[in-house]
PDB file of C-alpha atoms and ligand atoms in Angstrom:
ATOM      1  CA  MET B   1      16.306  18.500  -7.776  1.00 97.00           C
ATOM      2  CA  ASP B   2      14.657  15.806  -7.409  1.00 97.00           C
ATOM      3  CA  GLY B   3      15.771  12.397  -5.384  1.00 98.00           C
ATOM      4  CA  ASN B   4      16.378  14.201  -1.500  1.00 98.00           C
ATOM      5  CA  GLY B   5      13.384  12.612   0.081  1.00 98.00           C
ATOM      6  CA  ARG B   6      14.383   9.528  -1.400  1.00 98.00           C
ATOM      7  CA  TRP B   7      18.484   9.160  -1.309  1.00 98.00           C
ATOM      8  CA  ALA B   8      17.529  10.491   2.829  1.00 98.00           C
ATOM      9  CA  LYS B   9      15.782   7.210   2.496  1.00 98.00           C
ATOM     10  CA  LYS B  10      17.837   4.848   1.667  1.00 98.00           C
ATOM     11  CA  ARG B  11      19.950   6.427   4.651  1.00 98.00           C
ATOM     12  CA  GLY B  12      18.061   6.279   7.299  1.00 98.00           C
ATOM     13  CA  LEU B  13      17.946   9.881   7.829  1.00 98.00           C
ATOM     14  CA  SER B  14      15.307  12.023   6.942  1.00 97.00           C
ATOM     15  CA  ARG B  15      13.982  13.716   3.458  1.00 97.00           C
ATOM     16  CA  SER B  16      14.875  17.053   5.457  1.00 97.00           C
ATOM     17  CA  GLU B  17      18.165  15.960   5.394  1.00 98.00           C
ATOM     18  CA  GLY B  18      17.994  14.802   1.605  1.00 98.00           C
ATOM     19  CA  HIS B  19      17.069  18.534   0.840  1.00 98.00           C
ATOM     20  CA  ILE B  20      20.027  19.998   3.063  1.00 98.00           C
ATOM     21  CA  GLU B  21      22.146  18.023   0.842  1.00 98.00           C
ATOM     22  CA  GLY B  22      19.933  18.662  -2.300  1.00 98.00           C
ATOM     23  CA  ALA B  23      20.790  22.699  -1.540  1.00 98.00           C
ATOM     24  CA  LYS B  24      24.639  21.153  -1.214  1.00 98.00           C
ATOM     25  CA  THR B  25      24.158  20.354  -4.427  1.00 98.00           C
ATOM     26  CA  PHE B  26      22.709  23.200  -5.934  1.00 98.00           C
ATOM     27  CA  ARG B  27      25.311  25.412  -4.417  1.00 97.00           C
ATOM     28  CA  ARG B  28      28.624  23.148  -5.985  1.00 98.00           C
ATOM     29  CA  ILE B  29      26.043  22.485  -9.754  1.00 98.00           C
ATOM     30  CA  GLY B  30      25.791  26.192  -9.619  1.00 97.00           C
ATOM     31  CA  GLU B  31      29.195  27.467  -8.942  1.00 95.00           C
ATOM     32  CA  TYR B  32      30.139  24.585 -11.680  1.00 97.00           C
ATOM     33  CA  ALA B  33      27.913  25.567 -14.376  1.00 97.00           C
ATOM     34  CA  GLY B  34      28.861  29.497 -14.070  1.00 95.00           C
ATOM     35  CA  ASP B  35      32.265  27.986 -14.516  1.00 94.00           C
ATOM     36  CA  LEU B  36      31.691  26.039 -17.625  1.00 96.00           C
ATOM     37  CA  GLY B  37      30.180  30.268 -18.879  1.00 95.00           C
ATOM     38  CA  ILE B  38      26.378  28.798 -18.588  1.00 97.00           C
ATOM     39  CA  LYS B  39      24.222  32.052 -19.481  1.00 97.00           C
ATOM     40  CA  ASN B  40      20.610  31.304 -18.288  1.00 97.00           C
ATOM     41  CA  ILE B  41      20.715  28.390 -15.527  1.00 98.00           C
ATOM     42  CA  SER B  42      17.252  27.919 -13.689  1.00 98.00           C
ATOM     43  CA  PHE B  43      16.792  25.167 -10.716  1.00 98.00           C
ATOM     44  CA  TYR B  44      13.171  24.242  -9.422  1.00 98.00           C
ATOM     45  CA  ALA B  45      13.249  24.395  -5.988  1.00 98.00           C
ATOM     46  CA  PHE B  46      10.000  24.308  -4.999  1.00 98.00           C
ATOM     47  CA  SER B  47       6.289  23.803  -6.981  1.00 97.00           C
ATOM     48  CA  THR B  48       2.576  25.412  -6.305  1.00 97.00           C
ATOM     49  CA  GLU B  49       1.809  21.167  -5.165  1.00 96.00           C
ATOM     50  CA  ASN B  50       4.851  21.290  -2.836  1.00 97.00           C
ATOM     51  CA  TRP B  51       2.360  22.783  -0.115  1.00 98.00           C
ATOM     52  CA  ALA B  52       0.705  18.920   0.043  1.00 97.00           C
ATOM     53  CA  ARG B  53       3.888  18.081   2.184  1.00 97.00           C
ATOM     54  CA  PRO B  54       4.570  18.007   5.582  1.00 96.00           C
ATOM     55  CA  GLN B  55       4.535  21.249   7.053  1.00 97.00           C
ATOM     56  CA  ASN B  56       7.963  20.605   8.691  1.00 97.00           C
ATOM     57  CA  GLU B  57       8.702  19.076   5.266  1.00 97.00           C
ATOM     58  CA  VAL B  58       8.054  22.307   4.003  1.00 98.00           C
ATOM     59  CA  ASN B  59       9.366  24.928   6.886  1.00 98.00           C
ATOM     60  CA  ALA B  60      12.507  22.967   6.269  1.00 98.00           C
ATOM     61  CA  ILE B  61      12.656  24.178   2.517  1.00 98.00           C
ATOM     62  CA  MET B  62      11.681  26.969   3.107  1.00 98.00           C
ATOM     63  CA  GLN B  63      14.659  27.645   5.755  1.00 98.00           C
ATOM     64  CA  LEU B  64      16.819  26.526   3.169  1.00 98.00           C
ATOM     65  CA  PHE B  65      16.280  28.608   1.272  1.00 98.00           C
ATOM     66  CA  TYR B  66      16.219  31.898   3.169  1.00 98.00           C
ATOM     67  CA  ASP B  67      20.165  30.229   4.380  1.00 98.00           C
ATOM     68  CA  TYR B  68      20.801  30.396   1.022  1.00 98.00           C
ATOM     69  CA  LEU B  69      19.394  34.007   0.178  1.00 98.00           C
ATOM     70  CA  GLU B  70      21.059  35.141   3.557  1.00 98.00           C
ATOM     71  CA  GLU B  71      23.996  33.794   1.738  1.00 97.00           C
ATOM     72  CA  ALA B  72      24.038  35.175  -1.789  1.00 97.00           C
ATOM     73  CA  ARG B  73      23.153  38.953   0.255  1.00 97.00           C
ATOM     74  CA  GLU B  74      26.522  37.901   2.602  1.00 97.00           C
ATOM     75  CA  ARG B  75      27.573  37.366  -0.951  1.00 96.00           C
ATOM     76  CA  LEU B  76      26.493  40.325  -3.035  1.00 96.00           C
ATOM     77  CA  ASP B  77      29.602  41.770  -3.716  1.00 96.00           C
ATOM     78  CA  GLU B  78      31.289  38.223  -5.305  1.00 94.00           C
ATOM     79  CA  ASN B  79      28.473  37.464  -6.946  1.00 92.00           C
ATOM     80  CA  LYS B  80      28.303  40.863  -8.703  1.00 94.00           C
ATOM     81  CA  GLU B  81      31.596  40.859  -9.142  1.00 94.00           C
ATOM     82  CA  LYS B  82      30.871  37.410 -10.835  1.00 94.00           C
ATOM     83  CA  GLY B  83      28.292  39.161 -12.842  1.00 95.00           C
ATOM     84  CA  ILE B  84      25.514  36.475 -11.978  1.00 95.00           C
ATOM     85  CA  ARG B  85      21.828  38.386 -11.440  1.00 97.00           C
ATOM     86  CA  LEU B  86      19.343  36.287  -9.695  1.00 97.00           C
ATOM     87  CA  ARG B  87      16.218  35.877  -9.978  1.00 98.00           C
ATOM     88  CA  PHE B  88      13.251  34.032  -7.779  1.00 98.00           C
ATOM     89  CA  LEU B  89      10.886  32.277 -10.908  1.00 98.00           C
ATOM     90  CA  GLY B  90       6.577  32.198  -9.325  1.00 98.00           C
ATOM     91  CA  ASP B  91       4.255  33.455  -6.929  1.00 97.00           C
ATOM     92  CA  ARG B  92       6.231  34.794  -4.213  1.00 97.00           C
ATOM     93  CA  THR B  93       2.963  37.210  -1.966  1.00 97.00           C
ATOM     94  CA  VAL B  94       2.072  33.988   0.185  1.00 97.00           C
ATOM     95  CA  LEU B  95       5.806  33.076   0.929  1.00 98.00           C
ATOM     96  CA  SER B  96       6.394  34.411   4.189  1.00 97.00           C
ATOM     97  CA  PRO B  97       6.919  38.120   4.210  1.00 98.00           C
ATOM     98  CA  GLU B  98      10.635  37.583   4.772  1.00 97.00           C
ATOM     99  CA  LEU B  99      11.422  35.348   2.524  1.00 98.00           C
ATOM    100  CA  GLN B 100       9.960  38.369  -0.201  1.00 98.00           C
ATOM    101  CA  TYR B 101      11.485  40.790   1.052  1.00 98.00           C
ATOM    102  CA  MET B 102      15.078  39.072   0.971  1.00 98.00           C
ATOM    103  CA  MET B 103      14.435  38.104  -2.546  1.00 98.00           C
ATOM    104  CA  ASP B 104      13.426  41.090  -3.566  1.00 98.00           C
ATOM    105  CA  TYR B 105      16.412  43.130  -2.325  1.00 98.00           C
ATOM    106  CA  ILE B 106      18.765  40.246  -4.263  1.00 97.00           C
ATOM    107  CA  GLU B 107      17.197  40.652  -7.422  1.00 97.00           C
ATOM    108  CA  ASP B 108      17.399  44.350  -7.062  1.00 98.00           C
ATOM    109  CA  GLU B 109      20.443  44.712  -6.012  1.00 97.00           C
ATOM    110  CA  THR B 110      22.055  42.552  -8.603  1.00 97.00           C
ATOM    111  CA  LYS B 111      19.942  43.737 -11.912  1.00 96.00           C
ATOM    112  CA  GLU B 112      22.076  45.058 -13.392  1.00 97.00           C
ATOM    113  CA  MET B 113      24.243  41.879 -14.203  1.00 96.00           C
ATOM    114  CA  THR B 114      24.260  40.199 -17.321  1.00 95.00           C
ATOM    115  CA  LYS B 115      26.905  37.296 -16.923  1.00 96.00           C
ATOM    116  CA  ILE B 116      24.912  35.167 -15.569  1.00 95.00           C
ATOM    117  CA  ASN B 117      21.571  34.668 -15.146  1.00 96.00           C
ATOM    118  CA  LEU B 118      20.855  32.033 -12.066  1.00 97.00           C
ATOM    119  CA  ASN B 119      16.541  30.891 -11.322  1.00 98.00           C
ATOM    120  CA  ILE B 120      15.112  29.908  -8.271  1.00 98.00           C
ATOM    121  CA  ALA B 121      12.342  28.291  -8.809  1.00 98.00           C
ATOM    122  CA  VAL B 122      10.192  28.848  -5.703  1.00 98.00           C
ATOM    123  CA  ASN B 123       6.736  28.327  -5.110  1.00 98.00           C
ATOM    124  CA  TYR B 124       6.731  27.755  -9.344  1.00 98.00           C
ATOM    125  CA  GLY B 125       3.833  26.349 -11.441  1.00 98.00           C
ATOM    126  CA  GLY B 126       4.262  26.754 -15.051  1.00 98.00           C
ATOM    127  CA  ARG B 127       0.430  26.938 -15.605  1.00 98.00           C
ATOM    128  CA  GLN B 128      -0.151  29.111 -13.171  1.00 97.00           C
ATOM    129  CA  GLU B 129       2.978  31.331 -14.753  1.00 98.00           C
ATOM    130  CA  ILE B 130       0.713  30.298 -18.385  1.00 98.00           C
ATOM    131  CA  LEU B 131      -2.712  32.676 -16.622  1.00 98.00           C
ATOM    132  CA  HIS B 132      -0.457  35.387 -14.649  1.00 96.00           C
ATOM    133  CA  SER B 133       0.797  36.223 -17.995  1.00 98.00           C
ATOM    134  CA  VAL B 134      -3.149  35.811 -19.582  1.00 98.00           C
ATOM    135  CA  LYS B 135      -4.779  38.152 -17.714  1.00 98.00           C
ATOM    136  CA  LYS B 136      -1.444  40.527 -18.426  1.00 97.00           C
ATOM    137  CA  ILE B 137      -3.179  41.261 -21.422  1.00 98.00           C
ATOM    138  CA  ALA B 138      -7.134  40.513 -20.088  1.00 98.00           C
ATOM    139  CA  GLN B 139      -5.743  43.646 -18.360  1.00 98.00           C
ATOM    140  CA  ARG B 140      -4.875  44.816 -21.113  1.00 98.00           C
ATOM    141  CA  VAL B 141      -7.160  45.047 -23.110  1.00 98.00           C
ATOM    142  CA  LYS B 142     -10.532  45.320 -20.424  1.00 98.00           C
ATOM    143  CA  ASN B 143      -8.449  49.329 -20.140  1.00 98.00           C
ATOM    144  CA  GLY B 144      -8.687  49.429 -24.247  1.00 98.00           C
ATOM    145  CA  GLU B 145      -4.406  48.681 -24.760  1.00 98.00           C
ATOM    146  CA  LEU B 146      -4.941  45.974 -26.626  1.00 98.00           C
ATOM    147  CA  LEU B 147      -7.033  43.936 -28.790  1.00 98.00           C
ATOM    148  CA  PRO B 148      -7.607  40.650 -29.407  1.00 98.00           C
ATOM    149  CA  GLU B 149      -6.902  39.710 -32.521  1.00 98.00           C
ATOM    150  CA  GLU B 150      -4.087  41.416 -31.739  1.00 98.00           C
ATOM    151  CA  ILE B 151      -2.689  39.580 -28.875  1.00 98.00           C
ATOM    152  CA  SER B 152       0.856  38.130 -29.861  1.00 98.00           C
ATOM    153  CA  LEU B 153       3.493  35.622 -28.992  1.00 97.00           C
ATOM    154  CA  ASP B 154       5.656  37.940 -27.488  1.00 96.00           C
ATOM    155  CA  ASP B 155       2.678  39.094 -25.323  1.00 97.00           C
ATOM    156  CA  ILE B 156       2.339  36.167 -23.906  1.00 97.00           C
ATOM    157  CA  GLN B 157       6.482  36.109 -23.125  1.00 96.00           C
ATOM    158  CA  ASN B 158       6.687  39.040 -21.683  1.00 96.00           C
ATOM    159  CA  GLY B 159       4.202  37.604 -19.226  1.00 97.00           C
ATOM    160  CA  LEU B 160       6.000  35.033 -18.009  1.00 98.00           C
ATOM    161  CA  TYR B 161       8.409  35.503 -14.706  1.00 97.00           C
ATOM    162  CA  THR B 162      11.787  34.040 -16.834  1.00 96.00           C
ATOM    163  CA  LEU B 163      11.184  37.757 -19.136  1.00 93.00           C
ATOM    164  CA  GLU B 164      13.539  38.388 -21.611  1.00 90.00           C
ATOM    165  CA  GLN B 165      15.582  35.500 -20.714  1.00 95.00           C
ATOM    166  CA  PRO B 166      15.310  32.831 -23.765  1.00 96.00           C
ATOM    167  CA  PRO B 167      14.310  30.188 -24.362  1.00 97.00           C
ATOM    168  CA  VAL B 168      15.441  26.291 -21.492  1.00 98.00           C
ATOM    169  CA  ASP B 169      17.189  24.430 -24.109  1.00 97.00           C
ATOM    170  CA  LEU B 170      17.965  21.665 -21.599  1.00 98.00           C
ATOM    171  CA  ILE B 171      16.089  19.868 -19.349  1.00 98.00           C
ATOM    172  CA  ILE B 172      18.381  18.073 -16.971  1.00 98.00           C
ATOM    173  CA  ARG B 173      15.999  15.679 -14.624  1.00 98.00           C
ATOM    174  CA  PRO B 174      17.713  13.470 -12.375  1.00 98.00           C
ATOM    175  CA  SER B 175      16.559  10.636  -9.850  1.00 97.00           C
ATOM    176  CA  GLY B 176      14.612   8.082 -13.221  1.00 97.00           C
ATOM    177  CA  GLU B 177      11.581  10.550 -13.657  1.00 95.00           C
ATOM    178  CA  GLN B 178      10.328  11.196 -16.983  1.00 95.00           C
ATOM    179  CA  ARG B 179       8.121  13.928 -17.009  1.00 95.00           C
ATOM    180  CA  LEU B 180       8.104  17.531 -16.620  1.00 96.00           C
ATOM    181  CA  SER B 181       5.992  18.269 -13.862  1.00 96.00           C
ATOM    182  CA  ASN B 182       5.012  22.004 -14.576  1.00 97.00           C
ATOM    183  CA  PHE B 183       8.521  23.436 -15.109  1.00 98.00           C
ATOM    184  CA  LEU B 184       8.661  25.674 -17.750  1.00 98.00           C
ATOM    185  CA  LEU B 185       5.733  24.811 -19.375  1.00 98.00           C
ATOM    186  CA  TRP B 186       5.660  27.208 -22.730  1.00 98.00           C
ATOM    187  CA  GLN B 187       9.706  28.174 -22.292  1.00 98.00           C
ATOM    188  CA  SER B 188      10.703  24.391 -23.200  1.00 98.00           C
ATOM    189  CA  ALA B 189       8.414  23.941 -26.451  1.00 96.00           C
ATOM    190  CA  TYR B 190      11.707  23.078 -28.221  1.00 96.00           C
ATOM    191  CA  ALA B 191      13.928  22.291 -24.893  1.00 97.00           C
ATOM    192  CA  GLU B 192      15.300  18.080 -25.318  1.00 97.00           C
ATOM    193  CA  PHE B 193      15.916  16.176 -21.890  1.00 97.00           C
ATOM    194  CA  TRP B 194      18.342  14.352 -20.633  1.00 98.00           C
ATOM    195  CA  TYR B 195      17.311  12.052 -17.464  1.00 97.00           C
ATOM    196  CA  SER B 196      19.561  10.256 -14.511  1.00 97.00           C
ATOM    197  CA  ASP B 197      18.697   8.171 -12.162  1.00 98.00           C
ATOM    198  CA  VAL B 198      21.077  10.040  -9.540  1.00 98.00           C
ATOM    199  CA  LEU B 199      18.991  10.975  -6.572  1.00 98.00           C
ATOM    200  CA  TRP B 200      20.207  15.015  -6.729  1.00 98.00           C
ATOM    201  CA  PRO B 201      22.122  14.726  -3.483  1.00 98.00           C
ATOM    202  CA  ASP B 202      24.460  12.214  -5.717  1.00 98.00           C
ATOM    203  CA  PHE B 203      24.264  14.494  -8.909  1.00 98.00           C
ATOM    204  CA  THR B 204      27.992  15.390  -9.978  1.00 98.00           C
ATOM    205  CA  GLU B 205      30.065  17.703 -11.834  1.00 98.00           C
ATOM    206  CA  LYS B 206      30.107  14.505 -14.376  1.00 98.00           C
ATOM    207  CA  ASP B 207      26.039  13.723 -13.623  1.00 98.00           C
ATOM    208  CA  PHE B 208      26.389  17.930 -15.333  1.00 98.00           C
ATOM    209  CA  ASP B 209      29.371  17.671 -18.204  1.00 98.00           C
ATOM    210  CA  GLU B 210      27.296  14.228 -19.684  1.00 98.00           C
ATOM    211  CA  ALA B 211      23.977  15.932 -19.952  1.00 98.00           C
ATOM    212  CA  LEU B 212      25.403  19.098 -21.488  1.00 98.00           C
ATOM    213  CA  LYS B 213      27.657  16.466 -24.285  1.00 97.00           C
ATOM    214  CA  ALA B 214      24.399  14.676 -24.686  1.00 97.00           C
ATOM    215  CA  TYR B 215      22.678  17.828 -25.581  1.00 97.00           C
ATOM    216  CA  GLU B 216      25.508  18.684 -28.441  1.00 95.00           C
ATOM    217  CA  LYS B 217      24.706  15.803 -30.424  1.00 95.00           C
ATOM    218  CA  ARG B 218      21.704  16.622 -30.295  1.00 93.00           C
ATOM    219  CA  ASN B 219      19.749  17.157 -33.490  1.00 89.00           C
ATOM    220  CA  ARG B 220      17.203  20.096 -33.768  1.00 84.00           C
ATOM    221  CA  ARG B 221      15.091  21.180 -36.179  1.00 88.00           C
ATOM    222  CA  PHE B 222      12.365  23.235 -33.903  1.00 88.00           C
ATOM    223  CA  GLY B 223       9.825  21.784 -36.308  1.00 88.00           C
ATOM    224  CA  GLY B 224      12.524  21.941 -39.481  1.00 90.00           C
ATOM    225  CA  ILE B 225      13.616  19.812 -41.040  1.00 84.00           C
TER     226      ILE B 225
HETATM  227  C1  FPP D   1      12.462  17.151  -4.931  1.00 79.66           C
HETATM  228  O1  FPP D   1      13.637  15.791  -4.620  1.00 79.66           O
HETATM  229  C2  FPP D   1      13.066  18.349  -3.867  1.00 79.66           C
HETATM  230  C3  FPP D   1      12.143  19.266  -2.832  1.00 79.66           C
HETATM  231  C4  FPP D   1      11.203  19.600  -3.565  1.00 79.66           C
HETATM  232  C5  FPP D   1      13.210  20.109  -2.472  1.00 79.66           C
HETATM  233  C6  FPP D   1      14.527  21.471  -2.908  1.00 79.66           C
HETATM  234  C7  FPP D   1      14.591  22.315  -1.900  1.00 79.66           C
HETATM  235  C8  FPP D   1      16.638  22.411  -2.012  1.00 79.66           C
HETATM  236  C9  FPP D   1      17.378  21.206  -2.784  1.00 79.66           C
HETATM  237  C10 FPP D   1      16.520  23.324  -1.051  1.00 79.66           C
HETATM  238  C11 FPP D   1      16.368  24.727  -0.637  1.00 79.66           C
HETATM  239  C12 FPP D   1      16.718  25.196  -2.210  1.00 79.66           C
HETATM  240  C13 FPP D   1      17.422  25.619  -2.623  1.00 79.66           C
HETATM  241  C14 FPP D   1      17.292  27.096  -3.124  1.00 79.66           C
HETATM  242  C15 FPP D   1      18.807  26.325  -1.654  1.00 79.66           C
HETATM  243  P1  FPP D   1      11.931  14.822  -3.243  1.00 79.66           P
HETATM  244  O2  FPP D   1      12.231  15.178  -1.825  1.00 79.66           O
HETATM  245  O3  FPP D   1      10.202  15.119  -3.970  1.00 79.66           O
HETATM  246  O4  FPP D   1      12.941  13.504  -3.161  1.00 79.66           O
HETATM  247  P2  FPP D   1      11.851  12.197  -3.604  1.00 79.66           P
HETATM  248  O5  FPP D   1      10.818  12.480  -5.167  1.00 79.66           O
HETATM  249  O6  FPP D   1      12.868  11.203  -4.028  1.00 79.66           O
HETATM  250  O7  FPP D   1      10.565  12.253  -2.307  1.00 79.66           O
END
């Protein structure tokens, strides 16, 4: 969800106000993706590197995230009716106890839902996620449950935050940047990329349609011919 800061700067607003608008876009696009029948969608809300931002900006992002969790809790019945399973990717152990409680609660309440997987990445880093999985495997080896030569791609996959979810088909990156920025590294091995100059708060359903149309035209070979 890139470009919130630049969007705000262009208008003489604070960066936090850019994130407020970005959070609105997140709700709009998340809902639209659900209406289109997209089964799995992930939003990158806060990376492991974003802690380096000024404290007031970090606080504002965490507050927006908390507001969303409150709203998700209030609308739990509605979300369940739509079959939405909410999950959070990343290391939550360093987040506030209130945030962790809400994240655990909402994940648990929606765990039986199967229509839409909505992932929100918070304190997430792709490298850190792979490291987290490797440590779990190392522990199993240490316990004598697994031999090093038996370690499979599935073992690594199963230790990721996304668990059984399929690999990423399409990465949409707004705001003119053309990089992955440590997002879903393992899961994006064969992902298609779509870039746009539109800043995230200005991102519309039409932009989302455009990305999907471009994706439909791609010829995915997965290393074959
Ligand atoms: C990147 O834009 C955006 C972020 C680091 C924060 C995104 C967070 C939200 C939209 C709100 C909280 C999340 C939810 C799920 C409600 P940037 O600040 O790097 O923009 P810039 O590159 O223009 O400076």
